[in-house]
CSV table of N, CA and C in Angstrom, one decimal:
chain,number,residue,atom,x,y,z
F,195,MET,N,12.2,-10.4,-39.4
F,195,MET,CA,12.6,-9.5,-38.4
F,195,MET,C,11.4,-9.1,-37.5
F,196,TYR,N,10.3,-8.8,-38.1
F,196,TYR,CA,9.1,-8.5,-37.4
F,196,TYR,C,8.6,-9.6,-36.4
F,197,ASP,N,8.7,-10.8,-36.9
F,197,ASP,CA,8.3,-11.9,-36.0
F,197,ASP,C,9.2,-12.1,-34.8
F,198,ILE,N,10.5,-11.9,-35.0
F,198,ILE,CA,11.5,-12.0,-33.9
F,198,ILE,C,11.2,-10.9,-32.9
F,199,LEU,N,11.0,-9.7,-33.3
F,199,LEU,CA,10.8,-8.6,-32.4
F,199,LEU,C,9.4,-8.8,-31.6
F,200,LEU,N,8.4,-9.3,-32.4
F,200,LEU,CA,7.1,-9.5,-31.8
F,200,LEU,C,7.2,-10.6,-30.7
F,201,GLY,N,8.0,-11.7,-31.0
F,201,GLY,CA,8.1,-12.7,-30.1
F,201,GLY,C,8.9,-12.3,-28.9
F,202,PHE,N,9.9,-11.5,-29.0
F,202,PHE,CA,10.7,-10.9,-27.9
F,202,PHE,C,9.8,-10.0,-27.0
F,203,MET,N,8.9,-9.3,-27.7
F,203,MET,CA,8.0,-8.4,-26.9
F,203,MET,C,7.0,-9.3,-26.2
F,204,LEU,N,6.5,-10.4,-26.7
F,204,LEU,CA,5.6,-11.3,-26.0
F,204,LEU,C,6.3,-11.9,-24.7
F,205,VAL,N,7.6,-12.3,-24.9
F,205,VAL,CA,8.3,-12.9,-23.8
F,205,VAL,C,8.6,-11.8,-22.7
F,206,LEU,N,8.9,-10.7,-23.2
F,206,LEU,CA,9.2,-9.5,-22.3
F,206,LEU,C,7.9,-9.1,-21.5
F,207,SER,N,6.8,-9.2,-22.1
F,207,SER,CA,5.5,-8.8,-21.4
F,207,SER,C,5.2,-9.8,-20.3
F,208,VAL,N,5.4,-11.1,-20.6
F,208,VAL,CA,5.2,-12.2,-19.6
F,208,VAL,C,6.2,-12.0,-18.4
F,209,PHE,N,7.4,-11.7,-18.8
F,209,PHE,CA,8.4,-11.5,-17.7
F,209,PHE,C,8.1,-10.2,-16.9
F,210,ILE,N,7.5,-9.2,-17.5
F,210,ILE,CA,7.2,-8.0,-16.7
F,210,ILE,C,6.0,-8.4,-15.7
F,211,ILE,N,5.1,-9.2,-16.2
F,211,ILE,CA,4.0,-9.6,-15.3
F,211,ILE,C,4.5,-10.4,-14.1
F,212,ILE,N,5.5,-11.3,-14.4
F,212,ILE,CA,6.0,-12.1,-13.3
F,212,ILE,C,6.8,-11.2,-12.3
F,213,VAL,N,7.6,-10.3,-12.8
F,213,VAL,CA,8.4,-9.4,-11.9
F,213,VAL,C,7.5,-8.5,-11.1
F,214,VAL,N,6.5,-8.0,-11.7
F,214,VAL,CA,5.6,-7.1,-10.9
F,214,VAL,C,4.8,-7.9,-9.9
F,215,ALA,N,4.4,-9.1,-10.2
F,215,ALA,CA,3.7,-10.0,-9.2
F,215,ALA,C,4.6,-10.3,-8.1
F,216,MET,N,5.8,-10.5,-8.2
F,216,MET,CA,6.8,-10.9,-7.2
F,216,MET,C,7.0,-9.8,-6.2
F,217,GLN,N,6.8,-8.5,-6.6
F,217,GLN,CA,7.1,-7.4,-5.6
F,217,GLN,C,6.2,-7.4,-4.4
F,218,PRO,N,6.8,-7.1,-3.3
F,218,PRO,CA,5.9,-7.1,-2.0
F,218,PRO,C,5.0,-5.9,-2.0
F,219,THR,N,3.9,-6.1,-1.3
F,219,THR,CA,2.9,-5.0,-1.2
F,219,THR,C,3.4,-3.9,-0.2
F,220,LYS,N,2.9,-2.7,-0.4
F,220,LYS,CA,3.3,-1.6,0.5
F,220,LYS,C,2.3,-1.4,1.7
F,221,THR,N,1.1,-1.9,1.5
F,221,THR,CA,0.1,-1.6,2.5
F,221,THR,C,0.3,-2.6,3.7
F,222,GLN,N,0.2,-2.1,4.9
F,222,GLN,CA,0.4,-2.9,6.1
F,222,GLN,C,-0.8,-3.0,6.9
F,223,ASN,N,-1.7,-2.0,7.0
F,223,ASN,CA,-2.9,-2.1,7.8
F,223,ASN,C,-4.0,-1.2,7.1
F,224,ALA,N,-5.2,-1.3,7.8
F,224,ALA,CA,-6.3,-0.6,7.2
F,224,ALA,C,-6.2,0.9,7.6
F,225,SER,N,-5.4,1.3,8.5
F,225,SER,CA,-5.3,2.8,8.8
F,225,SER,C,-4.8,3.6,7.8
F,226,ASN,N,-4.0,3.0,6.8
F,226,ASN,CA,-3.5,3.8,5.7
F,226,ASN,C,-4.6,4.3,4.8
F,227,ALA,N,-5.7,3.5,4.7
F,227,ALA,CA,-6.9,4.0,3.9
F,227,ALA,C,-7.4,5.2,4.5
F,228,PHE,N,-7.5,5.4,5.8
F,228,PHE,CA,-8.1,6.6,6.5
F,228,PHE,C,-7.1,7.7,6.5
F,229,LEU,N,-5.8,7.4,6.8
F,229,LEU,CA,-4.8,8.4,6.9
F,229,LEU,C,-4.2,8.9,5.6
F,230,GLY,N,-4.5,8.1,4.5
F,230,GLY,CA,-3.9,8.5,3.2
F,230,GLY,C,-2.4,8.2,3.1
F,231,GLY,N,-2.0,7.3,4.0
F,231,GLY,CA,-0.5,6.9,3.9
F,231,GLY,C,0.3,7.9,4.6
F,232,ALA,N,-0.2,8.9,5.4
F,232,ALA,CA,0.6,9.9,6.1
F,232,ALA,C,1.4,9.3,7.2
F,233,SER,N,1.0,8.1,7.7
F,233,SER,CA,1.8,7.5,8.8
F,233,SER,C,3.2,7.1,8.2
F,234,GLN,N,3.3,6.9,6.9
F,234,GLN,CA,4.6,6.5,6.4
F,234,GLN,C,5.4,7.6,5.8
F,235,LEU,N,4.9,8.9,6.1
F,235,LEU,CA,5.6,10.0,5.4
F,235,LEU,C,7.0,10.1,5.9
F,236,PHE,N,7.4,10.0,7.1
F,236,PHE,CA,8.7,10.1,7.6
F,236,PHE,C,9.4,8.8,7.8
F,237,GLY,N,8.6,7.7,7.7
F,237,GLY,CA,9.1,6.4,7.9
F,237,GLY,C,9.5,5.7,6.6
F,238,LYS,N,9.6,6.4,5.5
F,238,LYS,CA,9.9,5.8,4.2
F,238,LYS,C,11.4,5.5,4.2
F,239,GLN,N,11.7,4.2,3.8
F,239,GLN,CA,13.0,3.7,3.7
F,239,GLN,C,13.3,3.3,2.3
F,240,LYS,N,14.6,3.4,1.9
F,240,LYS,CA,15.0,3.0,0.6
F,240,LYS,C,15.0,1.5,0.4
F,241,ALA,N,14.5,1.1,-0.7
F,241,ALA,CA,14.5,-0.4,-1.0
F,241,ALA,C,15.8,-0.9,-1.0
F,242,ARG,N,16.0,-2.1,-0.4
F,242,ARG,CA,17.3,-2.7,-0.4
F,242,ARG,C,17.2,-4.2,-0.7
F,243,GLY,N,18.3,-4.8,-1.2
F,243,GLY,CA,18.3,-6.2,-1.5
F,243,GLY,C,17.4,-6.6,-2.6
F,244,PHE,N,16.7,-7.7,-2.4
F,244,PHE,CA,15.9,-8.3,-3.5
F,244,PHE,C,14.8,-7.3,-4.0
F,245,GLU,N,14.3,-6.5,-3.2
F,245,GLU,CA,13.3,-5.5,-3.6
F,245,GLU,C,13.8,-4.5,-4.5
F,246,ALA,N,15.0,-4.1,-4.2
F,246,ALA,CA,15.7,-3.1,-5.1
F,246,ALA,C,16.0,-3.7,-6.5
F,247,VAL,N,16.4,-5.0,-6.5
F,247,VAL,CA,16.7,-5.6,-7.7
F,247,VAL,C,15.4,-5.8,-8.6
F,248,LEU,N,14.3,-6.1,-7.9
F,248,LEU,CA,13.0,-6.2,-8.6
F,248,LEU,C,12.5,-4.9,-9.2
F,249,ILE,N,12.8,-3.8,-8.5
F,249,ILE,CA,12.4,-2.4,-9.0
F,249,ILE,C,13.2,-2.1,-10.2
F,250,LYS,N,14.5,-2.3,-10.1
F,250,LYS,CA,15.4,-2.0,-11.2
F,250,LYS,C,15.1,-2.8,-12.5
F,251,THR,N,14.8,-4.1,-12.2
F,251,THR,CA,14.5,-5.0,-13.3
F,251,THR,C,13.2,-4.6,-14.0
F,252,THR,N,12.2,-4.2,-13.2
F,252,THR,CA,10.9,-3.7,-13.7
F,252,THR,C,11.1,-2.5,-14.6
F,253,ILE,N,11.9,-1.6,-14.1
F,253,ILE,CA,12.1,-0.3,-14.9
F,253,ILE,C,12.8,-0.6,-16.2
F,254,VAL,N,13.8,-1.4,-16.2
F,254,VAL,CA,14.5,-1.8,-17.4
F,254,VAL,C,13.6,-2.5,-18.4
F,255,CYS,N,12.9,-3.5,-17.9
F,255,CYS,CA,11.9,-4.2,-18.8
F,255,CYS,C,10.9,-3.3,-19.4
F,256,ILE,N,10.3,-2.4,-18.6
F,256,ILE,CA,9.3,-1.5,-19.1
F,256,ILE,C,9.9,-0.6,-20.2
F,257,VAL,N,11.1,-0.1,-19.9
F,257,VAL,CA,11.7,0.8,-20.9
F,257,VAL,C,11.9,0.0,-22.2
F,258,LEU,N,12.4,-1.2,-22.1
F,258,LEU,CA,12.6,-2.1,-23.3
F,258,LEU,C,11.3,-2.4,-24.0
F,259,PHE,N,10.3,-2.6,-23.3
F,259,PHE,CA,9.0,-2.9,-23.8
F,259,PHE,C,8.5,-1.7,-24.6
F,260,PHE,N,8.6,-0.4,-24.1
F,260,PHE,CA,8.2,0.7,-24.9
F,260,PHE,C,9.0,1.0,-26.1
F,261,ILE,N,10.3,0.8,-26.0
F,261,ILE,CA,11.2,0.9,-27.1
F,261,ILE,C,10.8,0.0,-28.3
F,262,LEU,N,10.5,-1.3,-27.8
F,262,LEU,CA,10.1,-2.3,-28.8
F,262,LEU,C,8.8,-1.9,-29.4
F,263,ALA,N,7.9,-1.4,-28.6
F,263,ALA,CA,6.5,-1.1,-29.1
F,263,ALA,C,6.7,0.1,-30.2
F,264,ILE,N,7.5,1.1,-29.9
F,264,ILE,CA,7.7,2.2,-30.8
F,264,ILE,C,8.4,1.7,-32.1
F,265,ALA,N,9.4,0.9,-31.9
F,265,ALA,CA,10.1,0.3,-33.1
F,265,ALA,C,9.2,-0.5,-33.9
F,266,LEU,N,8.3,-1.3,-33.4
F,266,LEU,CA,7.3,-2.1,-34.2
F,266,LEU,C,6.4,-1.2,-34.9
F,267,THR,N,6.0,-0.1,-34.3
F,267,THR,CA,5.0,0.7,-35.0
F,267,THR,C,5.6,1.6,-36.1
F,268,ARG,N,6.9,2.0,-35.8
F,268,ARG,CA,7.5,3.0,-36.7
F,268,ARG,C,8.1,2.3,-38.0
F,269,PHE,N,8.7,1.1,-37.8
F,269,PHE,CA,9.5,0.4,-38.8
F,269,PHE,C,8.7,-0.6,-39.6
F,270,PHE,N,7.6,-1.1,-39.0
F,270,PHE,CA,6.9,-2.2,-39.7
F,270,PHE,C,5.5,-1.8,-39.9
């Protein structure tokens, strides 16, 4: 049982790395470094389409990862 959960955790961690690497970057220019991102304060839009799917997938995978980590430390 321990080996199966540990294997699933390893696969899940690789999947999390892939999903996070696929997400687009938020920085658009060098002025954000000087303004602190204030130029996007009122221009923030909700993620749609593929980006929204990636965000939700990342959240679900990270929650599963932490549940598995806690389960592995508590029960084994």
